[in-house]
Short mmCIF file of C-alpha atoms in Angstrom, two decimals:
data_model
loop_
_atom_site.label_atom_id
_atom_site.label_comp_id
_atom_site.label_asym_id
_atom_site.label_seq_id
_atom_site.Cartn_x
_atom_site.Cartn_y
_atom_site.Cartn_z
CA UNK A 1 -21.51 6.98 7.95
CA UNK A 2 -18.10 8.70 8.16
CA UNK A 3 -17.71 11.26 10.92
CA UNK A 4 -14.32 12.95 11.13
CA UNK A 5 -14.05 14.75 14.46
CA UNK A 6 -11.28 17.23 15.18
CA UNK A 7 -8.71 15.01 13.53
CA UNK A 8 -5.06 15.89 14.07
CA UNK A 9 -2.06 13.93 12.88
CA UNK A 10 1.64 14.62 13.39
CA UNK A 11 4.57 12.92 11.65
CA UNK A 12 7.84 13.39 13.51
CA UNK A 13 6.98 16.96 14.47
CA UNK A 14 5.25 17.87 11.18
CA UNK A 15 1.56 18.69 11.45
CA UNK A 16 -0.10 16.79 8.59
CA UNK A 17 -3.69 17.35 9.75
CA UNK A 18 -4.88 20.07 12.08
CA UNK A 19 -8.31 19.80 13.70
CA UNK A 20 -10.09 18.48 10.62
CA UNK A 21 -13.82 17.74 10.82
CA UNK A 22 -16.33 16.71 8.17
CA UNK A 23 -18.89 14.01 7.43
CA UNK A 24 -19.81 11.72 4.57
CA UNK A 25 -23.33 10.30 4.51
CA UNK A 26 -24.59 7.10 2.86
CA UNK A 27 -25.45 7.65 -0.80
CA UNK A 28 -23.13 10.64 -1.01
CA UNK A 29 -19.84 11.34 -2.79
CA UNK A 30 -17.61 13.82 -1.00
CA UNK A 31 -14.48 15.00 -2.81
CA UNK A 32 -11.43 15.79 -0.70
CA UNK A 33 -9.50 18.48 -2.58
CA UNK A 34 -6.25 20.25 -1.90
CA UNK A 35 -2.75 20.81 -3.25
CA UNK A 36 0.03 18.27 -2.75
CA UNK A 37 0.90 17.92 0.92
CA UNK A 38 -2.47 19.22 2.08
CA UNK A 39 -3.10 16.03 4.08
CA UNK A 40 -5.66 14.35 1.83
CA UNK A 41 -4.00 10.93 1.73
CA UNK A 42 -3.22 11.04 5.45
CA UNK A 43 -6.87 11.82 6.16
CA UNK A 44 -8.17 8.96 4.04
CA UNK A 45 -5.62 6.56 5.56
CA UNK A 46 -6.73 7.48 9.06
CA UNK A 47 -10.39 7.10 8.10
CA UNK A 48 -9.60 3.66 6.67
CA UNK A 49 -7.89 2.56 9.89
CA UNK A 50 -4.45 2.29 8.27
CA UNK A 51 -2.94 5.08 10.35
CA UNK A 52 -3.84 6.14 13.87
CA UNK A 53 -4.86 9.71 14.64
CA UNK A 54 -2.68 11.79 16.97
CA UNK A 55 -5.76 13.58 18.30
CA UNK A 56 -9.45 13.53 17.52
CA UNK A 57 -11.34 10.54 16.18
CA UNK A 58 -13.10 9.08 13.17
CA UNK A 59 -16.34 7.14 13.41
CA UNK A 60 -17.16 4.78 10.57
CA UNK A 61 -20.62 3.29 10.83
CA UNK A 62 -20.56 4.46 14.45
CA UNK A 63 -17.30 2.63 15.25
CA UNK A 64 -14.34 4.60 16.55
CA UNK A 65 -11.10 4.09 14.65
CA UNK A 66 -9.28 4.64 17.91
CA UNK A 67 -11.19 1.91 19.73
CA UNK A 68 -11.53 -0.75 17.04
CA UNK A 69 -9.43 -0.10 13.95
CA UNK A 70 -9.95 -3.64 12.68
CA UNK A 71 -13.73 -3.26 12.69
CA UNK A 72 -13.35 0.05 10.83
CA UNK A 73 -11.07 -1.60 8.23
CA UNK A 74 -13.67 -4.33 7.75
CA UNK A 75 -16.21 -1.63 6.80
CA UNK A 76 -14.00 0.31 4.38
CA UNK A 77 -12.87 -0.38 0.85
CA UNK A 78 -9.63 1.42 0.01
CA UNK A 79 -8.41 2.25 -3.50
CA UNK A 80 -5.03 3.93 -3.91
CA UNK A 81 -3.62 5.87 -6.87
CA UNK A 82 -1.25 2.99 -7.60
CA UNK A 83 -3.04 -0.35 -7.97
CA UNK A 84 -0.19 -2.10 -6.04
CA UNK A 85 -0.94 -5.69 -7.01
CA UNK A 86 0.88 -8.96 -6.42
CA UNK A 87 2.18 -9.34 -9.96
CA UNK A 88 2.77 -13.08 -9.90
CA UNK A 89 -0.78 -13.98 -8.88
CA UNK A 90 -3.58 -14.61 -11.32
CA UNK A 91 -6.69 -12.45 -10.91
CA UNK A 92 -8.88 -15.18 -9.42
CA UNK A 93 -6.32 -16.15 -6.76
CA UNK A 94 -5.61 -12.49 -5.97
CA UNK A 95 -9.23 -11.52 -5.35
CA UNK A 96 -9.93 -14.76 -3.48
CA UNK A 97 -6.92 -14.08 -1.23
CA UNK A 98 -8.30 -10.69 -0.21
CA UNK A 99 -11.82 -12.13 0.12
CA UNK A 100 -10.42 -14.61 2.64
CA UNK A 101 -8.63 -11.83 4.53
CA UNK A 102 -12.00 -10.06 4.82
CA UNK A 103 -13.77 -13.28 5.91
CA UNK A 104 -15.98 -13.41 2.81
CA UNK A 105 -18.01 -16.65 2.88
CA UNK A 106 -17.31 -17.96 -0.64
CA UNK A 107 -14.08 -16.30 -1.78
CA UNK A 108 -13.77 -17.95 -5.19
CA UNK A 109 -17.37 -17.21 -6.12
CA UNK A 110 -17.00 -13.62 -4.94
CA UNK A 111 -13.83 -13.24 -7.02
CA UNK A 112 -15.68 -14.41 -10.12
CA UNK A 113 -18.64 -12.09 -9.36
CA UNK A 114 -16.41 -9.04 -9.04
CA UNK A 115 -14.44 -9.90 -12.16
CA UNK A 116 -17.70 -10.09 -14.08
CA UNK A 117 -18.94 -6.82 -12.59
CA UNK A 118 -15.82 -5.05 -13.83
CA UNK A 119 -15.60 -6.83 -17.17
CA UNK A 120 -12.58 -8.91 -16.23
CA UNK A 121 -14.23 -12.33 -16.23
CA UNK A 122 -12.35 -13.45 -19.34
CA UNK A 123 -8.94 -12.88 -17.69
CA UNK A 124 -9.56 -14.55 -14.33
CA UNK A 125 -6.74 -17.02 -14.88
CA UNK A 126 -4.22 -14.48 -16.19
CA UNK A 127 -1.33 -13.20 -14.10
CA UNK A 128 -1.72 -9.60 -12.97
CA UNK A 129 1.71 -8.69 -14.36
CA UNK A 130 0.25 -8.95 -17.85
CA UNK A 131 -2.62 -6.49 -17.18
CA UNK A 132 -2.80 -2.98 -18.67
CA UNK A 133 -2.92 0.11 -16.43
CA UNK A 134 -6.69 0.39 -16.78
CA UNK A 135 -7.23 -3.29 -16.01
CA UNK A 136 -4.96 -3.03 -12.99
CA UNK A 137 -6.97 -0.15 -11.61
CA UNK A 138 -10.13 -2.19 -12.12
CA UNK A 139 -8.52 -4.98 -10.10
CA UNK A 140 -7.72 -2.51 -7.31
CA UNK A 141 -11.38 -1.44 -7.30
CA UNK A 142 -12.52 -5.07 -7.25
CA UNK A 143 -10.18 -5.67 -4.29
CA UNK A 144 -11.76 -2.74 -2.43
CA UNK A 145 -15.25 -4.11 -3.10
CA UNK A 146 -14.45 -7.69 -2.22
CA UNK A 147 -16.29 -7.50 1.12
CA UNK A 148 -19.05 -5.22 -0.19
CA UNK A 149 -18.12 -2.37 2.20
CA UNK A 150 -20.54 0.42 3.11
CA UNK A 151 -17.70 2.98 2.91
CA UNK A 152 -15.35 3.54 -0.01
CA UNK A 153 -12.16 5.57 0.22
CA UNK A 154 -10.89 6.36 -3.26
CA UNK A 155 -7.48 8.01 -3.29
CA UNK A 156 -6.81 9.37 -6.80
CA UNK A 157 -8.46 6.36 -8.43
CA UNK A 158 -8.30 7.78 -11.97
CA UNK A 159 -4.60 8.65 -11.98
CA UNK A 160 -2.98 7.76 -15.33
CA UNK A 161 -6.20 6.35 -16.77
CA UNK A 162 -7.20 7.23 -20.33
CA UNK A 163 -10.36 9.35 -20.81
CA UNK A 164 -12.49 6.34 -21.70
CA UNK A 165 -11.43 4.44 -18.58
CA UNK A 166 -11.87 7.55 -16.44
CA UNK A 167 -15.41 7.93 -17.72
CA UNK A 168 -16.14 4.27 -17.04
CA UNK A 169 -14.71 4.65 -13.52
CA UNK A 170 -16.84 7.76 -12.88
CA UNK A 171 -19.94 5.85 -13.98
CA UNK A 172 -19.02 3.02 -11.67
CA UNK A 173 -18.48 5.33 -8.67
CA UNK A 174 -21.85 6.98 -9.34
CA UNK A 175 -23.48 3.54 -9.49
CA UNK A 176 -22.01 2.77 -6.07
CA UNK A 177 -23.50 5.99 -4.71
CA UNK A 178 -26.88 4.81 -6.02
CA UNK A 179 -26.32 1.66 -3.96
CA UNK A 180 -26.12 3.82 -0.85
CA UNK A 181 -22.38 3.69 -0.30
CA UNK A 182 -20.63 6.56 1.48
CA UNK A 183 -17.78 7.57 -0.84
CA UNK A 184 -14.81 9.78 -0.04
CA UNK A 185 -12.99 10.67 -3.24
CA UNK A 186 -9.52 12.16 -2.85
CA UNK A 187 -8.59 13.84 -6.10
CA UNK A 188 -6.65 16.53 -7.96
CA UNK A 189 -9.02 16.19 -10.90
CA UNK A 190 -11.41 19.11 -10.41
CA UNK A 191 -13.40 18.17 -13.49
CA UNK A 192 -14.04 14.75 -12.01
CA UNK A 193 -15.01 16.27 -8.65
CA UNK A 194 -17.32 18.79 -10.35
CA UNK A 195 -19.07 16.03 -12.28
CA UNK A 196 -19.73 13.51 -9.52
CA UNK A 197 -19.16 14.98 -6.05
CA UNK A 198 -22.16 16.09 -4.02
CA UNK A 199 -20.05 17.96 -1.53
CA UNK A 200 -16.47 19.17 -1.32
CA UNK A 201 -13.92 19.47 1.45
CA UNK A 202 -10.95 21.67 0.56
CA UNK A 203 -7.81 21.03 2.61
CA UNK A 204 -4.77 23.28 2.75
CA UNK A 205 -1.75 22.67 4.95
CA UNK A 206 -3.73 20.18 7.00
CA UNK A 207 -6.68 22.47 7.70
CA UNK A 208 -10.17 22.53 6.23
CA UNK A 209 -10.43 25.71 4.17
CA UNK A 210 -13.92 25.24 2.83
CA UNK A 211 -16.62 22.62 2.97
CA UNK A 212 -20.02 22.61 1.33
CA UNK A 213 -22.14 21.49 -1.59
CA UNK A 214 -20.28 21.45 -4.91
CA UNK A 215 -22.73 23.89 -6.50
CA UNK A 216 -22.48 26.31 -3.57
CA UNK A 217 -18.69 26.34 -3.62
CA UNK A 218 -18.67 26.92 -7.38
CA UNK A 219 -21.13 29.79 -7.08
CA UNK A 220 -19.37 31.48 -4.17
CA UNK A 221 -17.26 34.60 -4.71
CA UNK A 222 -17.74 37.58 -7.01
CA UNK A 223 -19.98 36.71 -9.96
CA UNK A 224 -18.63 37.69 -13.34
CA UNK A 225 -20.38 38.61 -16.60
CA UNK A 226 -19.45 38.63 -20.26
CA UNK A 227 -20.69 41.24 -22.66
CA UNK A 228 -20.46 40.49 -26.40
CA UNK A 229 -20.65 43.32 -28.93
CA UNK A 230 -19.73 44.48 -32.44
CA UNK A 231 -17.24 47.34 -32.55
CA UNK A 232 -13.84 48.55 -31.41
CA UNK A 233 -12.79 46.90 -28.13
CA UNK A 234 -10.63 49.88 -27.18
CA UNK A 235 -13.67 52.17 -27.31
CA UNK A 236 -15.63 49.63 -25.22
CA UNK A 237 -12.92 49.34 -22.59
CA UNK A 238 -12.67 53.11 -22.39
CA UNK A 239 -16.43 53.51 -22.02
CA UNK A 240 -16.66 50.86 -19.31
CA UNK A 241 -13.65 52.27 -17.45
CA UNK A 242 -15.36 55.68 -17.37
CA UNK A 243 -18.34 53.87 -15.77
CA UNK A 244 -15.98 52.45 -13.13
CA UNK A 245 -15.96 48.91 -14.51
CA UNK A 246 -12.65 47.03 -14.95
CA UNK A 247 -12.64 44.52 -17.79
CA UNK A 248 -10.56 41.75 -19.27
CA UNK A 249 -10.74 40.05 -22.66
CA UNK A 250 -12.90 37.00 -23.14
CA UNK A 251 -13.22 34.67 -26.08
CA UNK A 252 -15.89 35.44 -28.72
CA UNK A 253 -16.94 34.12 -32.12
CA UNK A 254 -18.52 35.34 -35.36
CA UNK A 255 -16.39 38.48 -35.57
CA UNK A 256 -17.72 39.81 -32.29
CA UNK A 257 -15.69 41.03 -29.32
CA UNK A 258 -16.23 39.93 -25.71
CA UNK A 259 -15.19 41.53 -22.44
CA UNK A 260 -15.52 40.06 -18.96
CA UNK A 261 -16.14 42.06 -15.80
CA UNK A 262 -16.89 41.24 -12.18
CA UNK A 263 -19.96 42.67 -10.49
CA UNK A 264 -20.61 42.66 -6.77
CA UNK A 265 -24.04 44.13 -7.39
CA UNK A 266 -25.21 43.02 -10.85
CA UNK A 267 -28.48 44.94 -10.57
CA UNK A 268 -26.48 48.19 -10.57
CA UNK A 269 -23.35 47.31 -12.55
CA UNK A 270 -24.96 45.49 -15.49
CA UNK A 271 -27.35 48.30 -16.55
CA UNK A 272 -24.46 50.78 -16.13
CA UNK A 273 -22.27 48.65 -18.38
CA UNK A 274 -24.98 48.37 -21.02
CA UNK A 275 -25.65 52.09 -20.94
CA UNK A 276 -21.95 52.91 -21.29
CA UNK A 277 -21.54 50.63 -24.30
CA UNK A 278 -24.71 51.84 -26.06
CA UNK A 279 -23.81 55.49 -25.42
CA UNK A 280 -20.43 54.77 -27.03
CA UNK A 281 -22.25 53.63 -30.18
CA UNK A 282 -21.47 49.93 -29.84
CA UNK A 283 -23.99 47.24 -30.81
CA UNK A 284 -24.39 44.94 -27.78
CA UNK A 285 -25.36 41.39 -28.73
CA UNK A 286 -25.40 39.53 -25.39
CA UNK A 287 -24.79 40.16 -21.70
CA UNK A 288 -24.63 36.89 -19.75
CA UNK A 289 -23.52 35.62 -16.38
CA UNK A 290 -20.40 33.47 -16.61
CA UNK A 291 -20.74 30.05 -15.16
CA UNK A 292 -17.90 29.68 -12.70
CA UNK A 293 -15.96 26.45 -12.98
CA UNK A 294 -14.92 24.51 -9.90
CA UNK A 295 -11.34 25.18 -10.93
CA UNK A 296 -11.91 28.95 -10.71
CA UNK A 297 -13.58 28.57 -7.32
CA UNK A 298 -10.88 26.24 -6.03
CA UNK A 299 -8.03 28.45 -7.20
CA UNK A 300 -9.62 31.52 -5.66
CA UNK A 301 -10.10 29.67 -2.35
CA UNK A 302 -6.42 28.69 -2.38
CA UNK A 303 -5.31 32.20 -3.39
CA UNK A 304 -7.34 33.62 -0.52
CA UNK A 305 -5.71 31.15 1.91
CA UNK A 306 -2.21 32.02 0.67
CA UNK A 307 -2.88 35.71 1.16
CA UNK B 1 -5.32 -17.91 11.33
CA UNK B 2 -4.98 -15.01 8.89
CA UNK B 3 -1.23 -15.18 9.30
CA UNK B 4 -1.38 -18.58 7.60
CA UNK B 5 -3.22 -17.06 4.60
CA UNK B 6 -0.39 -14.56 4.25
CA UNK B 7 2.23 -17.26 4.74
CA UNK B 8 0.66 -19.58 2.20
CA UNK B 9 0.42 -16.77 -0.37
CA UNK B 10 4.11 -16.06 0.12
CA UNK B 11 5.02 -19.70 -0.33
CA UNK B 12 2.71 -20.44 -3.26
CA UNK B 13 2.99 -17.24 -5.29
CA UNK B 14 6.21 -15.52 -4.28
CA UNK B 15 8.84 -18.06 -3.22
CA UNK B 16 8.06 -20.77 -5.77
CA UNK B 17 7.60 -18.32 -8.64
CA UNK B 18 10.65 -16.17 -7.89
CA UNK B 19 13.36 -17.61 -10.12
CA UNK B 20 16.10 -15.48 -8.57
CA UNK B 21 15.35 -16.66 -5.04
CA UNK B 22 15.01 -20.27 -6.20
CA UNK B 23 18.38 -20.04 -7.92
CA UNK B 24 19.96 -18.46 -4.85
CA UNK B 25 18.50 -21.15 -2.58
CA UNK B 26 19.68 -23.80 -5.05
CA UNK B 27 23.23 -22.46 -4.87
CA UNK B 28 23.13 -22.47 -1.06
CA UNK B 29 21.85 -26.08 -1.16
CA UNK B 30 24.56 -27.27 -3.51
CA UNK B 31 27.53 -25.69 -1.66
CA UNK B 32 27.38 -27.92 1.47
CA UNK B 33 26.77 -31.01 -0.67
CA UNK B 34 29.87 -30.08 -2.62
CA UNK B 35 31.79 -29.93 0.68
CA UNK B 36 30.64 -33.49 1.51
CA UNK B 37 31.67 -34.78 -1.91
CA UNK B 38 35.00 -32.94 -2.04
CA UNK B 39 36.13 -33.90 1.48
CA UNK B 40 39.30 -36.02 1.25
CA UNK B 41 38.45 -38.41 4.04
CA UNK B 42 37.09 -38.78 7.55
CA UNK B 43 39.63 -39.75 10.21
CA UNK B 44 38.68 -42.30 12.82
CA UNK B 45 37.59 -41.28 16.30
CA UNK B 46 36.44 -37.95 17.70
CA UNK B 47 38.14 -35.86 15.01
CA UNK B 48 36.16 -37.66 12.29
CA UNK B 49 32.93 -37.27 14.28
CA UNK B 50 33.62 -33.55 14.58
CA UNK B 51 34.13 -33.29 10.83
CA UNK B 52 30.84 -35.06 10.15
CA UNK B 53 29.01 -32.85 12.65
CA UNK B 54 30.58 -29.81 10.97
CA UNK B 55 29.36 -31.00 7.57
CA UNK B 56 25.85 -31.56 8.99
CA UNK B 57 25.82 -28.04 10.45
CA UNK B 58 26.93 -26.61 7.12
CA UNK B 59 24.17 -28.58 5.35
CA UNK B 60 21.47 -26.75 7.27
CA UNK B 61 23.04 -23.35 7.79
CA UNK B 62 23.94 -22.66 4.19
CA UNK B 63 20.32 -22.94 2.97
CA UNK B 64 19.24 -20.99 6.07
CA UNK B 65 21.52 -18.15 4.97
CA UNK B 66 19.55 -17.86 1.74
CA UNK B 67 16.41 -17.43 3.82
CA UNK B 68 17.79 -14.22 5.32
CA UNK B 69 18.07 -12.66 1.86
CA UNK B 70 14.59 -13.95 1.03
CA UNK B 71 13.04 -12.29 4.08
CA UNK B 72 14.82 -8.99 3.34
CA UNK B 73 13.58 -9.10 -0.25
CA UNK B 74 9.95 -9.83 0.56
CA UNK B 75 9.51 -7.05 3.11
CA UNK B 76 11.29 -4.31 1.24
CA UNK B 77 9.68 -5.28 -2.08
CA UNK B 78 6.22 -5.02 -0.51
CA UNK B 79 7.05 -1.55 0.74
CA UNK B 80 8.62 -0.47 -2.52
CA UNK B 81 5.72 -1.70 -4.66
CA UNK B 82 3.06 -0.35 -2.30
CA UNK B 83 1.50 -3.80 -1.94
CA UNK B 84 1.70 -3.46 1.82
CA UNK B 85 -0.98 -0.74 1.82
CA UNK B 86 -3.89 -3.03 0.79
CA UNK B 87 -2.67 -5.52 3.36
CA UNK B 88 -2.61 -2.86 6.07
CA UNK B 89 -6.08 -1.72 4.98
CA UNK B 90 -7.49 -5.22 5.61
CA UNK B 91 -8.85 -6.24 9.02
CA UNK B 92 -5.69 -8.01 10.13
CA UNK B 93 -3.50 -7.45 13.16
CA UNK B 94 0.03 -6.21 12.53
CA UNK B 95 1.29 -9.31 14.28
CA UNK B 96 -0.49 -11.55 11.73
CA UNK B 97 1.25 -9.73 8.88
CA UNK B 98 4.68 -10.02 10.50
CA UNK B 99 4.18 -13.66 11.50
CA UNK B 100 2.64 -14.61 8.14
CA UNK B 101 5.53 -13.15 6.20
CA UNK B 102 8.11 -14.73 8.48
CA UNK B 103 6.47 -18.16 8.34
CA UNK B 104 6.04 -17.83 4.57
CA UNK B 105 9.79 -17.49 4.24
CA UNK B 106 10.86 -19.86 7.01
CA UNK B 107 8.82 -22.89 5.87
CA UNK B 108 10.32 -23.22 2.36
CA UNK B 109 13.82 -22.51 3.66
CA UNK B 110 13.41 -25.16 6.36
CA UNK B 111 12.30 -27.60 3.66
CA UNK B 112 15.50 -26.73 1.78
CA UNK B 113 17.54 -27.25 4.99
CA UNK B 114 15.95 -30.66 5.64
CA UNK B 115 16.42 -31.80 2.05
CA UNK B 116 20.07 -30.67 2.09
CA UNK B 117 20.70 -32.42 5.41
CA UNK B 118 19.10 -35.63 4.12
CA UNK B 119 21.04 -35.43 0.84
CA UNK B 120 24.27 -34.65 2.70
CA UNK B 121 23.66 -37.60 5.05
CA UNK B 122 23.05 -39.90 2.08
CA UNK B 123 26.16 -38.69 0.26
CA UNK B 124 28.29 -39.04 3.39
CA UNK B 125 26.93 -42.56 4.02
CA UNK B 126 27.78 -43.48 0.43
CA UNK B 127 31.32 -42.11 0.71
CA UNK B 128 32.31 -43.04 4.28
CA UNK B 129 29.94 -45.91 5.06
CA UNK B 130 26.57 -45.78 6.83
CA UNK B 131 27.80 -47.19 10.21
CA UNK B 132 30.50 -44.48 10.43
CA UNK B 133 28.07 -41.68 9.63
CA UNK B 134 25.28 -43.10 11.82
CA UNK B 135 27.71 -43.29 14.72
CA UNK B 136 28.62 -39.61 14.45
CA UNK B 137 25.20 -38.27 13.49
CA UNK B 138 22.56 -39.75 15.77
CA UNK B 139 18.85 -38.99 15.06
CA UNK B 140 18.80 -36.78 18.18
CA UNK B 141 21.74 -34.77 16.90
CA UNK B 142 20.22 -34.37 13.44
CA UNK B 143 17.00 -33.19 15.07
CA UNK B 144 18.95 -30.74 17.23
CA UNK B 145 20.75 -29.41 14.16
CA UNK B 146 17.44 -28.79 12.40
CA UNK B 147 15.97 -27.07 15.45
CA UNK B 148 19.08 -24.89 15.67
CA UNK B 149 18.76 -23.91 12.04
CA UNK B 150 15.11 -23.00 12.60
CA UNK B 151 16.02 -20.84 15.59
CA UNK B 152 18.84 -19.25 13.64
CA UNK B 153 16.47 -18.51 10.76
CA UNK B 154 13.83 -16.93 12.99
CA UNK B 155 16.44 -14.84 14.80
CA UNK B 156 18.18 -13.52 11.69
CA UNK B 157 14.82 -13.23 9.93
CA UNK B 158 13.53 -10.98 12.71
CA UNK B 159 16.69 -8.88 12.58
CA UNK B 160 16.34 -8.60 8.81
CA UNK B 161 12.69 -7.59 9.19
CA UNK B 162 13.72 -4.80 11.51
CA UNK B 163 16.20 -3.64 8.90
CA UNK B 164 13.63 -3.93 6.08
CA UNK B 165 11.15 -1.83 8.07
CA UNK B 166 13.72 0.94 8.48
CA UNK B 167 15.21 1.17 5.00
CA UNK B 168 13.44 2.54 1.95
CA UNK B 169 14.58 0.35 -0.93
CA UNK B 170 14.99 -3.34 -1.70
CA UNK B 171 18.57 -2.65 -2.69
CA UNK B 172 19.43 -1.25 0.73
CA UNK B 173 17.65 -4.16 2.44
CA UNK B 174 19.52 -6.68 0.30
CA UNK B 175 22.85 -5.06 1.07
CA UNK B 176 22.18 -5.18 4.80
CA UNK B 177 20.90 -8.76 4.49
CA UNK B 178 24.21 -9.58 2.78
CA UNK B 179 26.03 -8.14 5.76
CA UNK B 180 23.89 -10.22 8.17
CA UNK B 181 24.63 -13.32 6.07
CA UNK B 182 28.38 -12.68 6.08
CA UNK B 183 28.51 -11.99 9.82
CA UNK B 184 26.31 -14.94 10.71
CA UNK B 185 28.37 -17.25 8.44
CA UNK B 186 31.47 -16.29 10.39
CA UNK B 187 29.63 -16.62 13.69
CA UNK B 188 28.20 -20.03 12.90
CA UNK B 189 31.45 -21.36 11.55
CA UNK B 190 32.89 -20.50 14.96
CA UNK B 191 29.91 -21.91 16.83
CA UNK B 192 30.02 -25.11 14.81
CA UNK B 193 33.68 -25.54 15.64
CA UNK B 194 33.02 -24.75 19.29
CA UNK B 195 30.13 -27.22 19.45
CA UNK B 196 32.06 -29.99 17.75
CA UNK B 197 35.01 -29.54 20.13
CA UNK B 198 32.92 -29.92 23.26
CA UNK B 199 30.73 -32.81 22.07
CA UNK B 200 28.13 -34.61 24.27
CA UNK B 201 25.30 -32.43 23.00
CA UNK B 202 25.58 -29.86 25.82
CA UNK B 203 27.13 -27.14 23.65
CA UNK B 204 24.35 -27.64 21.14
CA UNK B 205 21.81 -27.31 23.93
CA UNK B 206 23.56 -24.18 25.16
CA UNK B 207 23.62 -22.81 21.65
CA UNK B 208 19.91 -23.60 21.34
CA UNK B 209 19.05 -21.84 24.60
CA UNK B 210 21.09 -18.83 23.47
CA UNK B 211 19.30 -18.73 20.15
CA UNK B 212 15.87 -19.08 21.77
CA UNK B 213 16.67 -16.07 23.95
CA UNK B 214 17.93 -14.17 20.91
CA UNK B 215 14.72 -15.20 19.12
CA UNK B 216 12.46 -13.86 21.82
CA UNK B 217 14.36 -10.57 21.95
CA UNK B 218 14.55 -10.21 18.15
CA UNK B 219 10.85 -11.00 17.62
CA UNK B 220 9.84 -8.55 20.32
CA UNK B 221 12.03 -5.83 18.80
CA UNK B 222 10.67 -6.67 15.31
CA UNK B 223 7.09 -6.43 16.57
CA UNK B 224 7.78 -3.07 18.18
CA UNK B 225 9.72 -1.62 15.27
CA UNK B 226 7.52 -3.08 12.56
CA UNK B 227 4.46 -1.01 13.27
CA UNK B 228 2.15 0.25 10.57
CA UNK B 229 3.01 3.81 11.59
CA UNK B 230 6.65 3.18 10.76
CA UNK B 231 6.03 1.24 7.58
CA UNK B 232 3.30 3.51 6.22
CA UNK B 233 5.40 6.56 7.02
CA UNK B 234 8.05 5.19 4.69
CA UNK B 235 5.81 3.81 1.91
#
């Protein structure tokens, strides 16, 4: 549905995107991650036909953004981090205005449908200036859906939303995936990405650092393990160090102590760690693989790139 | 016709609901009417005709000046508030956005110009007598004055749009619009005097041709400068 092909974009001599390629398929949520200035917003604006690429191309539903940007815009729904609404307009008039811009057949009916879908049907006649932050973001989403687009470009849609609204928004995005939409989610919220994204694209200084399934990216890198035991942590550290295993403290409960260590070859390192601790007279309670968070994986990818 | 959707939205929801711009336009409408009322008298002959023509020109150009500020405000406010991004994301040509916004500002200002001219004509007829005023201000001349004000508005509006596309804040755009207003007020005072001195309608025609040329150039420059690349780069 979205094919980004060798996309490059320059702004007055600055390289914002450098040979970026990835795809988003129907019924899939792809999260575009990266630090500030990585080129995420530029990428989503080019995909949505708002900006032109300097080199490369984007195909949306098979249509080149270079050849027919208007047709691409007609197939994309765009949500920005700031709702950016016309404050003086009431909700019904606002949504109907955008429905008309997108050539929707019955703009007023569509406005009412969308308001109902997002739980705003009781405020259709109210001016947007009076809406709360959460309601405003809902309006921005309704605006993006006004023409029922097959592609959704969500640029930090949950910024400044409270946890309840964020959860509702996540549920809504997932429901759109179930309706076979191709969704590109630009976000800094790694928890959000971990929860709903099927695949990730990590950008850094305009280049794609890593792309792949969310689970694969989380699992990549050195696996780490936590051993929990009763006894003196200094003795445990000493015993493990003698076995060639570097450790760091981890959180533990019930009066136990926990140490974390990385293992390139768990089949060799884990038995060695157990043996060292038991030989030192410590009572080992658990030895478990640590589930790596997306944040850990993301930070290690960035650290690797900076090196 | 998407430009008309944009224009109508501007007129319905921005111009008529913006108290500050309504107040400003109101002030610019009242000033020329005050000139008509406060004028001590109209001499007989060509000098009196020139005075009446001058008052008619002021009746349309003062409200037109408020339009320049209005155009500056609408463009820079859209950029500042980020409301331009959803518009640029919609399947609309850049030209439709530019034209829609320009028309959305020009139509209400032209209504203000026409109302002021009609009110000024009525007040002048009441004070100096209808035959005297009708002699100096023929229907053709009134029409020419309105056309001139429209051309003036489109020209300065285009120039202001160029400025609004380049600057980052509404404040900066308003300051530059103020400069355009001041300069054009001086210019048109001079042009009005020049036109009234020559009479016979030819200076007005010449002025019109000059403004049409300026219009074409200004709109072309506005279209080139006001590209989504430029605007988005500064949003």
